[in-house]
PDB file of C-alpha atoms in Angstrom:
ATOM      1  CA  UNK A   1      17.919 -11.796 -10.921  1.00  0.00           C
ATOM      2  CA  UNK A   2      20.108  -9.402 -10.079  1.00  0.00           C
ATOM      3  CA  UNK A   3      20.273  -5.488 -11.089  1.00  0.00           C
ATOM      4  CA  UNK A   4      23.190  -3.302 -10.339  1.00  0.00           C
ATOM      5  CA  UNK A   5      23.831   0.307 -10.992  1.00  0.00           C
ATOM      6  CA  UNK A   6      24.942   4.122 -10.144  1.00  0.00           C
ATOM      7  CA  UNK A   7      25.569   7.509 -10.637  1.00  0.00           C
ATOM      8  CA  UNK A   8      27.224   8.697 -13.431  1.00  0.00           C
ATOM      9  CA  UNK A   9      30.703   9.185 -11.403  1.00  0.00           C
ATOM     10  CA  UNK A  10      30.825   6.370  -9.992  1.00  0.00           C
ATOM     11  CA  UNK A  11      30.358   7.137  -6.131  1.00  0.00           C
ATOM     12  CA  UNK A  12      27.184   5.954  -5.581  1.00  0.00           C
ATOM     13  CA  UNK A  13      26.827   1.992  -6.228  1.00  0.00           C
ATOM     14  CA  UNK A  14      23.443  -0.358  -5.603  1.00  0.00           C
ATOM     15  CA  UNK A  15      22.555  -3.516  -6.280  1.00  0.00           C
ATOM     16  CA  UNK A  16      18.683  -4.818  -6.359  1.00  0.00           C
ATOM     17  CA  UNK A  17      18.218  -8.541  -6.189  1.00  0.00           C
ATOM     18  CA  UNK A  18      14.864  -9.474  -8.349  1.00  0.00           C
ATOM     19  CA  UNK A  19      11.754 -10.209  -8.504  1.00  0.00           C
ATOM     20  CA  UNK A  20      10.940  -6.606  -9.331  1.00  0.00           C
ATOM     21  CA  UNK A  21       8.276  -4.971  -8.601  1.00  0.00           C
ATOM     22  CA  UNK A  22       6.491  -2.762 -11.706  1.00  0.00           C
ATOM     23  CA  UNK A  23       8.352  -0.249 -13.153  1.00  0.00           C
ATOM     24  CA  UNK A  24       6.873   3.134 -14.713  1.00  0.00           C
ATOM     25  CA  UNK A  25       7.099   6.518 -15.712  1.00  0.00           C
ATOM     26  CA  UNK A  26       5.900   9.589 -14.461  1.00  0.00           C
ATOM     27  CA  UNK A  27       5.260  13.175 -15.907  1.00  0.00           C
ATOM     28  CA  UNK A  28       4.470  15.135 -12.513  1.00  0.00           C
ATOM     29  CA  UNK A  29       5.796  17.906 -12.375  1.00  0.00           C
ATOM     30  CA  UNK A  30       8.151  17.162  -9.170  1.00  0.00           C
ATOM     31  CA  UNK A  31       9.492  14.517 -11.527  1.00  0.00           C
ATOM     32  CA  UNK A  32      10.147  16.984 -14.454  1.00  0.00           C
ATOM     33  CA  UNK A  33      12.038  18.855 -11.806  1.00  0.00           C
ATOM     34  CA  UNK A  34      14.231  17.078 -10.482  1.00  0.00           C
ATOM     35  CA  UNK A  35      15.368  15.667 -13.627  1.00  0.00           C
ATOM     36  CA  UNK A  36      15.516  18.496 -15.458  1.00  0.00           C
ATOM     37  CA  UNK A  37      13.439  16.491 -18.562  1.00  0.00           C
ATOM     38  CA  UNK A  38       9.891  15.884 -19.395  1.00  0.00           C
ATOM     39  CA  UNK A  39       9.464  12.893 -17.045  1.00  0.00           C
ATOM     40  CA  UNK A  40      11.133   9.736 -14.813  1.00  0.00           C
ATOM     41  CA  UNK A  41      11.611   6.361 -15.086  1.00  0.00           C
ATOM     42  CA  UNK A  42      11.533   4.198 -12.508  1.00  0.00           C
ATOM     43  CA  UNK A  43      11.691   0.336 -11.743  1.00  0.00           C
ATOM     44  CA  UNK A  44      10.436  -0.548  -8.128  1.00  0.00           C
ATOM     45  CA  UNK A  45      11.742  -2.973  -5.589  1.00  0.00           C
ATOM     46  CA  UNK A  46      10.990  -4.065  -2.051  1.00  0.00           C
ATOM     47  CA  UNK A  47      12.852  -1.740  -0.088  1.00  0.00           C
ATOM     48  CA  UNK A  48      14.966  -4.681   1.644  1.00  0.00           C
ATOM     49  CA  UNK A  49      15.818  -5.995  -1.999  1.00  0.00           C
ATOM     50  CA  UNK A  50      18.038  -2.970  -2.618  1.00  0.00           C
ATOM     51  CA  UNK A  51      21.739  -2.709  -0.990  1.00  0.00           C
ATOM     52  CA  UNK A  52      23.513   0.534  -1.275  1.00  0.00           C
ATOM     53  CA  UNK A  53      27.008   0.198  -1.399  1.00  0.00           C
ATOM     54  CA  UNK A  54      27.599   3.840  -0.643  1.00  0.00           C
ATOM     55  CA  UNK A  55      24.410   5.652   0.068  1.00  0.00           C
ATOM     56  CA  UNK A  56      23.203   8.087  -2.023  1.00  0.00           C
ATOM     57  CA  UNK A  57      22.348  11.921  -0.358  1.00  0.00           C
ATOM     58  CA  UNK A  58      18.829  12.372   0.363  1.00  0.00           C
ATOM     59  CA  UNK A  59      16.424  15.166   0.375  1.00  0.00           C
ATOM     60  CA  UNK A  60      12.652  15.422   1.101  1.00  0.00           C
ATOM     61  CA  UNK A  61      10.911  16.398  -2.397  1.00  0.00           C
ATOM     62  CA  UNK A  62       7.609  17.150  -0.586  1.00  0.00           C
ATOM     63  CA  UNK A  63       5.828  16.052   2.975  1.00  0.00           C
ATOM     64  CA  UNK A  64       5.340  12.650   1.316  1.00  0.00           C
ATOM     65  CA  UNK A  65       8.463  11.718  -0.591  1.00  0.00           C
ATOM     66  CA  UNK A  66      12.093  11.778  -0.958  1.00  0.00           C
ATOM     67  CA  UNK A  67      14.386  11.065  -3.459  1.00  0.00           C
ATOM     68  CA  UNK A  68      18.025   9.923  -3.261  1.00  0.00           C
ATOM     69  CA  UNK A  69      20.597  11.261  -5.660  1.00  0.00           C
ATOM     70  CA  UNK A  70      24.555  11.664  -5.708  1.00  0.00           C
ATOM     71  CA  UNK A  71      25.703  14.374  -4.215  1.00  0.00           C
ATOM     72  CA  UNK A  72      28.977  14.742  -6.438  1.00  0.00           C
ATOM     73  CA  UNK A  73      27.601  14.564  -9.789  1.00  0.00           C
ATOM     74  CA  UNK A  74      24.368  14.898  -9.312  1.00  0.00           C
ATOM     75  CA  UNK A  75      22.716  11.848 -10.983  1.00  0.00           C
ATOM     76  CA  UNK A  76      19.149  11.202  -9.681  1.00  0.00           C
ATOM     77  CA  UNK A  77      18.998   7.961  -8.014  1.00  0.00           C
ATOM     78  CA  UNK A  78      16.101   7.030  -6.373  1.00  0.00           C
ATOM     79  CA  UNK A  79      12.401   7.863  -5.280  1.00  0.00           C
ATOM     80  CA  UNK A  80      10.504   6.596  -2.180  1.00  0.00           C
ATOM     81  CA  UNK A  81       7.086   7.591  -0.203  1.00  0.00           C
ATOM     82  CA  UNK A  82       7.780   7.988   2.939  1.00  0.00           C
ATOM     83  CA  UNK A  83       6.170   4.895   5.221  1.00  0.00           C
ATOM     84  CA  UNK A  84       6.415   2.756   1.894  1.00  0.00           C
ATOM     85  CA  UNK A  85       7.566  -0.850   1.775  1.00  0.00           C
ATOM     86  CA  UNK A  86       9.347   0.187  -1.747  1.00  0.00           C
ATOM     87  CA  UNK A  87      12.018   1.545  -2.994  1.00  0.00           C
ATOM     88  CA  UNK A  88      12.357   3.431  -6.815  1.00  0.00           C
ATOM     89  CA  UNK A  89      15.256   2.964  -8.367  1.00  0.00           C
ATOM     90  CA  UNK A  90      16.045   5.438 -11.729  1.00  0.00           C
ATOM     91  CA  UNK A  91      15.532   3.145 -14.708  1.00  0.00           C
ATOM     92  CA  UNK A  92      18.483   4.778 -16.639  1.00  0.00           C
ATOM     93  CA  UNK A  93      20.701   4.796 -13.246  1.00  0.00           C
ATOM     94  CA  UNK A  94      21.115   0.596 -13.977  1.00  0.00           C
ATOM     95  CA  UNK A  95      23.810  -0.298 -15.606  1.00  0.00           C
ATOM     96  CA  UNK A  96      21.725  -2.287 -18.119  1.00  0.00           C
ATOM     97  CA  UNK A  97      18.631  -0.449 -18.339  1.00  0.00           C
ATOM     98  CA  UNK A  98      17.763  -1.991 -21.406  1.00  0.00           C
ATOM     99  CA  UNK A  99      17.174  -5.272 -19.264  1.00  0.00           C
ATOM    100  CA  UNK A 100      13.483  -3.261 -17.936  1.00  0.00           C
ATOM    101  CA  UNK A 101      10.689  -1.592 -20.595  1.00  0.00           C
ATOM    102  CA  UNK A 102       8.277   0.457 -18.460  1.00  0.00           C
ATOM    103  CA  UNK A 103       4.888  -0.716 -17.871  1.00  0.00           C
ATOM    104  CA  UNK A 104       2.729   2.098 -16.900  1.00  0.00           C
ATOM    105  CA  UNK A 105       2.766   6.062 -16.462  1.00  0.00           C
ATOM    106  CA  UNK A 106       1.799   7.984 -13.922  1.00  0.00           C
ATOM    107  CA  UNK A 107       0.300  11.943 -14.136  1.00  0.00           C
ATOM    108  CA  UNK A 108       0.926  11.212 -18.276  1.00  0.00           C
ATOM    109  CA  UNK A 109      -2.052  14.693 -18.529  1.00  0.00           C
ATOM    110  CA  UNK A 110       1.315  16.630 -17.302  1.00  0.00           C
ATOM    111  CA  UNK A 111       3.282  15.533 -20.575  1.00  0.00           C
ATOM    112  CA  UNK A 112       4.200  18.011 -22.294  1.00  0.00           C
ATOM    113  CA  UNK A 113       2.676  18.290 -26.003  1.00  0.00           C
ATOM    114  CA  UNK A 114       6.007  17.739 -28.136  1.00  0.00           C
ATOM    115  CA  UNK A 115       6.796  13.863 -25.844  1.00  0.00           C
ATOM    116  CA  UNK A 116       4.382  12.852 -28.685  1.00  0.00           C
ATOM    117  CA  UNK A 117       6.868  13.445 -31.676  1.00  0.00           C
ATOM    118  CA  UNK A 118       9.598  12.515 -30.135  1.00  0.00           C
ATOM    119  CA  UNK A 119       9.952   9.238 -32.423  1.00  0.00           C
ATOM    120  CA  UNK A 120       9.925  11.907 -35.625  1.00  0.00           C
ATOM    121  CA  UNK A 121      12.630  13.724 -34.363  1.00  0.00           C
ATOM    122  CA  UNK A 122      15.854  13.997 -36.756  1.00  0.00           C
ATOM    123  CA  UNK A 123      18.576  11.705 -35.209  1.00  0.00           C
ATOM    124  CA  UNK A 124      22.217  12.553 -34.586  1.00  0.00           C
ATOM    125  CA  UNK A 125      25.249  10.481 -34.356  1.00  0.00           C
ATOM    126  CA  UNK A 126      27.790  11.563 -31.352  1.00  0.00           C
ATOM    127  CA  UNK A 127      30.966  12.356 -32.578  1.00  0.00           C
ATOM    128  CA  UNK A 128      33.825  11.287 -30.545  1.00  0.00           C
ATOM    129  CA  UNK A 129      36.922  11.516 -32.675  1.00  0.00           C
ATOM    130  CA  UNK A 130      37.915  14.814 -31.591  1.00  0.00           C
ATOM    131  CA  UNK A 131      37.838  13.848 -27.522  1.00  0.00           C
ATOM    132  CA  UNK A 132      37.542   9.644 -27.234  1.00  0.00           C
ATOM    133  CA  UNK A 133      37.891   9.978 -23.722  1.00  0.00           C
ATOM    134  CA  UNK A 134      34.309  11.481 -23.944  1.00  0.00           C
ATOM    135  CA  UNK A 135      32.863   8.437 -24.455  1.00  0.00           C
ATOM    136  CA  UNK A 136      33.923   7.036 -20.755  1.00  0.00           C
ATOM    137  CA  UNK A 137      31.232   9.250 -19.333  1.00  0.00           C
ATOM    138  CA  UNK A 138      28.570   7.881 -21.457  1.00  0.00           C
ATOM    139  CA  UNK A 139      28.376   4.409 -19.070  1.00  0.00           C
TER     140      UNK A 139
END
């Protein structure tokens, strides 16, 4: 199977060619950071299963890890351990990320308290009407 995706502008492009490995979230707090929400979610993939069509920027996230993202709009793309025969991908960075349901969390104590009630939460519709070239971005 094949899994393509990017950044939210555009500039950064991969494609993954299947089997997958597992796929996951995680609630450490390096994750909550550099994606500005409560955790990540990730599908994983042999490292030589993923092409980049333009490479993503890449900075070291600690001595053990970095993390690949798009230097233009800033969309977080990727997450690897240094050494590692894998590659991370950003679940929501696919362009069907409905295709892949995580499987497992990792550091799940650092969630914070309201992740719980997130189902109860009021919903809202967006409202395009007054801009409907807003709704490009939202690909």
């Amino acid at each position: 199977m094949l899994f393509e995706g990017g950044c939210q502008c555009g500039r950064i492009r991969y494609r993954a060619r299947g089997p997958r490995d597992r796929a996951s979230v995680c609630f450490c707090r390096m994750c909550q950071k550099a994606s500005g929400g409560p955790f990540m979610a990730f599908v994983r993939f042999p490292a030589e299963q993923v092409e980049w069509l333009t490479a993503p920027s890449v900075f070291a996230s600690s001595n053990r890890a970095e993390r690949g993202f798009c230097q233009t709009c800033g969309t977080p793309l990727s997450y690897r351990h240094l050494g590692s025969p894998f590659l991370s991908v950003t679940l929501n960075s696919l362009d069907d990320p409905a295709l892949i349901r995580p499987e497992m969390a990792f550091s799940p104590e650092a969630a914070p308290d309201w992740c719980l009630a997130l189902a109860d939460l009021a919903s809202a519709e967006m409202d395009f009407s007054a801009d409907p070239q807003f709704r490009n971005y939202q690909r």
